[in-house]
Every structure is written in structure tokens, then in C-alpha cells.
One Martini backbone bead per residue (centre of mass of N, CA, C, O) as a GRO file, in nm:
protein
  187
    1MET     BB    1  -0.334   0.087   0.097
    2ASP     BB    2  -0.031   0.118   0.229
    3LEU     BB    3   0.296  -0.098   0.197
    4LYS     BB    4   0.542  -0.204   0.332
    5LEU     BB    5   0.880  -0.255   0.289
    6ASN     BB    6   1.188  -0.429   0.455
    7LEU     BB    7   1.488  -0.392   0.497
    8GLN     BB    8   1.828  -0.573   0.560
    9SER     BB    9   2.094  -0.580   0.641
   10ASP     BB   10   2.253  -0.817   0.619
   11SER     BB   11   2.089  -0.977   0.386
   12CYS     BB   12   1.835  -1.138   0.251
   13LEU     BB   13   1.673  -1.168  -0.071
   14ASP     BB   14   1.381  -1.355  -0.220
   15LEU     BB   15   1.302  -1.430  -0.499
   16ALA     BB   16   0.976  -1.604  -0.550
   17PHE     BB   17   0.843  -1.789  -0.853
   18GLY     BB   18   0.499  -1.934  -1.020
   19LYS     BB   19   0.281  -2.252  -1.021
   20VAL     BB   20  -0.029  -2.333  -0.917
   21ILE     BB   21  -0.195  -2.604  -0.958
   22SER     BB   22  -0.529  -2.628  -1.045
   23GLY     BB   23  -0.652  -2.745  -0.721
   24LYS     BB   24  -0.407  -2.699  -0.496
   25GLU     BB   25  -0.401  -2.494  -0.302
   26ALA     BB   26  -0.459  -2.592  -0.055
   27GLN     BB   27  -0.197  -2.763  -0.024
   28VAL     BB   28  -0.029  -2.517  -0.027
   29PHE     BB   29  -0.162  -2.304   0.178
   30GLN     BB   30  -0.280  -2.529   0.399
   31THR     BB   31  -0.008  -2.718   0.411
   32TYR     BB   32   0.272  -2.657   0.378
   33PHE     BB   33   0.313  -2.375   0.531
   34PRO     BB   34   0.220  -2.497   0.789
   35ALA     BB   35   0.415  -2.669   0.835
   36VAL     BB   36   0.727  -2.490   0.772
   37ALA     BB   37   0.673  -2.226   1.001
   38PRO     BB   38   0.898  -2.292   1.224
   39ALA     BB   39   1.115  -2.338   1.012
   40LEU     BB   40   1.122  -2.047   0.948
   41GLN     BB   41   1.158  -1.912   1.204
   42GLU     BB   42   1.408  -2.050   1.343
   43PHE     BB   43   1.570  -1.933   1.067
   44GLY     BB   44   1.449  -1.609   0.982
   45LEU     BB   45   1.235  -1.633   0.775
   46LYS     BB   46   1.026  -1.396   0.592
   47PRO     BB   47   0.738  -1.329   0.465
   48LEU     BB   48   0.708  -0.989   0.350
   49ARG     BB   49   0.573  -0.989  -0.039
   50PRO     BB   50   0.302  -1.113  -0.198
   51PHE     BB   51   0.214  -1.170  -0.509
   52ALA     BB   52   0.091  -1.102  -0.893
   53VAL     BB   53   0.128  -1.234  -1.194
   54LEU     BB   54   0.031  -1.023  -1.447
   55ASP     BB   55   0.314  -1.035  -1.636
   56THR     BB   56   0.578  -1.172  -1.899
   57ASN     BB   57   0.833  -1.239  -2.088
   58ILE     BB   58   0.813  -1.513  -2.012
   59ARG     BB   59   0.871  -1.842  -2.110
   60GLY     BB   60   0.666  -2.049  -2.069
   61PRO     BB   61   0.590  -2.142  -1.790
   62ILE     BB   62   0.381  -1.946  -1.589
   63PRO     BB   63   0.348  -1.733  -1.374
   64GLU     BB   64   0.132  -1.613  -1.100
   65GLN     BB   65   0.347  -1.585  -0.867
   66GLY     BB   66   0.493  -1.447  -0.485
   67ASN     BB   67   0.783  -1.377  -0.333
   68LEU     BB   68   0.913  -1.204  -0.052
   69THR     BB   69   1.139  -1.300   0.165
   70TYR     BB   70   1.347  -1.292   0.445
   71VAL     BB   71   1.698  -1.369   0.484
   72PRO     BB   72   1.972  -1.342   0.684
   73SER     BB   73   2.118  -1.631   0.563
   74VAL     BB   74   2.239  -1.883   0.335
   75GLU     BB   75   2.238  -2.040   0.559
   76ASN     BB   76   1.965  -2.070   0.648
   77PHE     BB   77   1.831  -2.123   0.411
   78VAL     BB   78   1.965  -2.401   0.412
   79GLN     BB   79   1.861  -2.539   0.697
   80PHE     BB   80   1.576  -2.541   0.574
   81HIS     BB   81   1.667  -2.687   0.345
   82GLN     BB   82   1.728  -2.967   0.554
   83ASP     BB   83   1.516  -3.005   0.719
   84ALA     BB   84   1.258  -3.192   0.821
   85ARG     BB   85   1.045  -3.078   0.758
   86PHE     BB   86   1.104  -2.950   0.492
   87GLN     BB   87   1.150  -3.268   0.367
   88LYS     BB   88   0.816  -3.367   0.440
   89ALA     BB   89   0.686  -3.143   0.253
   90LYS     BB   90   0.771  -3.073  -0.026
   91PRO     BB   91   0.613  -3.310  -0.186
   92ILE     BB   92   0.311  -3.124  -0.124
   93ARG     BB   93   0.425  -2.860  -0.315
   94ASP     BB   94   0.567  -3.030  -0.585
   95GLU     BB   95   0.283  -3.123  -0.630
   96GLY     BB   96   0.133  -2.839  -0.650
   97MET     BB   97   0.342  -2.778  -0.897
   98GLU     BB   98   0.469  -2.669  -1.195
   99PHE     BB   99   0.652  -2.403  -1.095
  100LEU     BB  100   0.983  -2.327  -0.921
  101ALA     BB  101   1.126  -2.040  -0.803
  102ASP     BB  102   1.395  -2.065  -0.573
  103GLY     BB  103   1.706  -1.895  -0.426
  104ASN     BB  104   1.728  -1.613  -0.512
  105LEU     BB  105   1.966  -1.442  -0.382
  106PHE     BB  106   1.962  -1.069  -0.248
  107LYS     BB  107   2.170  -0.830  -0.106
  108SER     BB  108   2.079  -0.644   0.061
  109ILE     BB  109   1.920  -0.327   0.224
  110LYS     BB  110   1.840  -0.028   0.411
  111GLU     BB  111   1.505  -0.032   0.373
  112GLN     BB  112   1.237   0.142   0.325
  113ILE     BB  113   0.900   0.095   0.119
  114THR     BB  114   0.640   0.213  -0.050
  115LEU     BB  115   0.341   0.071  -0.091
  116ASP     BB  116   0.071   0.022  -0.378
  117SER     BB  117  -0.207  -0.240  -0.331
  118ASN     BB  118  -0.324  -0.079  -0.670
  119SER     BB  119  -0.023  -0.101  -0.767
  120ASP     BB  120   0.208  -0.148  -1.020
  121TYR     BB  121   0.492  -0.361  -1.036
  122ALA     BB  122   0.876  -0.424  -1.142
  123LEU     BB  123   1.051  -0.703  -1.162
  124ILE     BB  124   1.409  -0.704  -1.230
  125LEU     BB  125   1.607  -0.939  -1.442
  126SER     BB  126   1.909  -0.729  -1.540
  127SER     BB  127   2.258  -0.613  -1.633
  128ASN     BB  128   2.121  -0.399  -1.666
  129GLN     BB  129   2.044  -0.027  -1.651
  130ILE     BB  130   1.697  -0.049  -1.582
  131ALA     BB  131   1.555   0.216  -1.459
  132LYS     BB  132   1.733   0.369  -1.235
  133SER     BB  133   1.584   0.627  -1.134
  134THR     BB  134   1.299   0.438  -1.054
  135SER     BB  135   1.404   0.285  -0.824
  136LEU     BB  136   1.369   0.119  -0.516
  137PHE     BB  137   1.566  -0.132  -0.629
  138GLU     BB  138   1.909  -0.288  -0.600
  139LEU     BB  139   1.992  -0.588  -0.643
  140ASN     BB  140   2.255  -0.833  -0.594
  141LEU     BB  141   2.347  -1.132  -0.659
  142SER     BB  142   2.459  -1.388  -0.432
  143GLU     BB  143   2.681  -1.552  -0.497
  144ASN     BB  144   2.585  -1.776  -0.246
  145SER     BB  145   2.318  -1.857  -0.428
  146PRO     BB  146   2.182  -2.132  -0.472
  147ASN     BB  147   2.021  -1.956  -0.725
  148GLN     BB  148   2.230  -1.951  -1.090
  149ARG     BB  149   2.049  -1.799  -1.283
  150PHE     BB  150   2.104  -1.462  -1.197
  151ARG     BB  151   2.346  -1.438  -1.258
  152GLY     BB  152   2.492  -1.084  -1.292
  153GLN     BB  153   2.216  -0.990  -1.150
  154SER     BB  154   1.980  -0.789  -1.080
  155LEU     BB  155   1.717  -0.666  -0.863
  156SER     BB  156   1.420  -0.475  -0.932
  157LEU     BB  157   1.199  -0.201  -0.862
  158CYS     BB  158   0.947  -0.062  -1.023
  159PRO     BB  159   0.725   0.070  -1.129
  160TRP     BB  160   0.528   0.147  -1.337
  161SER     BB  161   0.523   0.196  -1.710
  162GLU     BB  162   0.645   0.267  -2.009
  163ASP     BB  163   0.903   0.143  -1.972
  164THR     BB  164   0.796  -0.118  -1.834
  165GLU     BB  165   0.646  -0.227  -2.087
  166LYS     BB  166   0.826  -0.280  -2.303
  167LEU     BB  167   1.023  -0.480  -2.112
  168LEU     BB  168   0.847  -0.699  -2.218
  169HIS     BB  169   0.973  -0.731  -2.556
  170ALA     BB  170   1.220  -0.877  -2.425
  171VAL     BB  171   1.463  -1.094  -2.367
  172PRO     BB  172   1.512  -1.300  -2.156
  173ASN     BB  173   1.815  -1.347  -2.173
  174GLU     BB  174   1.832  -1.090  -2.049
  175THR     BB  175   1.556  -0.987  -1.985
  176ILE     BB  176   1.317  -0.993  -1.639
  177VAL     BB  177   0.978  -0.936  -1.649
  178LEU     BB  178   0.780  -0.833  -1.381
  179LYS     BB  179   0.455  -0.812  -1.338
  180VAL     BB  180   0.283  -0.668  -1.046
  181ARG     BB  181   0.076  -0.736  -0.720
  182PHE     BB  182   0.048  -0.647  -0.427
  183PHE     BB  183  -0.084  -0.810  -0.142
  184PRO     BB  184  -0.274  -0.721   0.126
  185GLU     BB  185  -0.316  -0.733   0.390
  186SER     BB  186  -0.415  -0.949   0.628
  187SER     BB  187  -0.672  -0.935   0.874
   0.00000   0.00000   0.00000
């Protein structure tokens, strides 16, 4: 099934990934997300495309899922996190997560990308020019990104291939690769 990923210029794309504690899925997805939905809408943050993490070279807690989220500006992202609705729901989310890496805001471009929900992709964080020829996009970390873990790195999305498979053996502090499959649209 074809999926559309609509990127907008003069905005950011937030890369978030993590792992929900087994048995706490309802707490995160059925309690936390509905509680913050009005604030997300008010500040213009829009989840674009959730994904499952199939493999990675990350050591330590291994992410199982993530999301790409449209963020109109760093200021909107910060205001959302300061909002009382988020502050009230944050402990519900945090108690349900083994870990969460978010606040990774990359400068977006205007682009519409067609994805296949039956295909695998690589989300690559690197300061090197890796798989540039096959990249569907390459975005630089916003200098004002709340999370600076990936400072000096870019985010690339590539179709999964033999070349991206080799990246699973890369040193995680130089290149992080997430083998992902995007979830199909919900009915």
C-alpha cells in the first residue's frame, strides 16, 4: 500500500523513537496520546508517519517503534512541552516507556515522498555522506533542536538495500541506522 509523506519547508521534522514497556501499551497509546491530542493540534504538531524498528546498530535499550512528526517551528515544539496538558500527561507517558529519544528536530524541505507499507527503509543519522545517491531525503539537525544528541549529523531516509544492511555494523557513535517499516494507514 502506498503511503504519502508530505514534508513542508520552513518547518521541522521530529524523529522520535523508543520502547514501550511490555504491558503498558494502553497507558501510552490509549491514555497519553488522547490526553495530549488537543495540545498537539493547537501547536501544529502533526504525527506524519509511525514506524516499527526491525533492526538497528544501537547498543543498550533497543527501540521498537518511532514516528516522524511535522513541527511548524522549534518554538511550537517548546510551547507544546511547556503546556499544562502535556505536563499533566507526561508522567503517564514516561512511566510507560523504557526509553524515548525525541526532540530531534531536523530542518525540513518541501517534498512529497511515496512510501510502500510493505517495504523496509533505513533511517540513517550520520555526519558522513552515506547512501546519498539513494536518499529519499537528507535533512540537517536544526541548530535550535531541543535535543542536540545528533549535532553535526543529518537524517536520511533510504530504501533498504545491501548497502544499508552493511551499515548495521557501523559504530553507533559515528552512524546510527534504524531499519524501519512504516505502518499502513489506519482505517
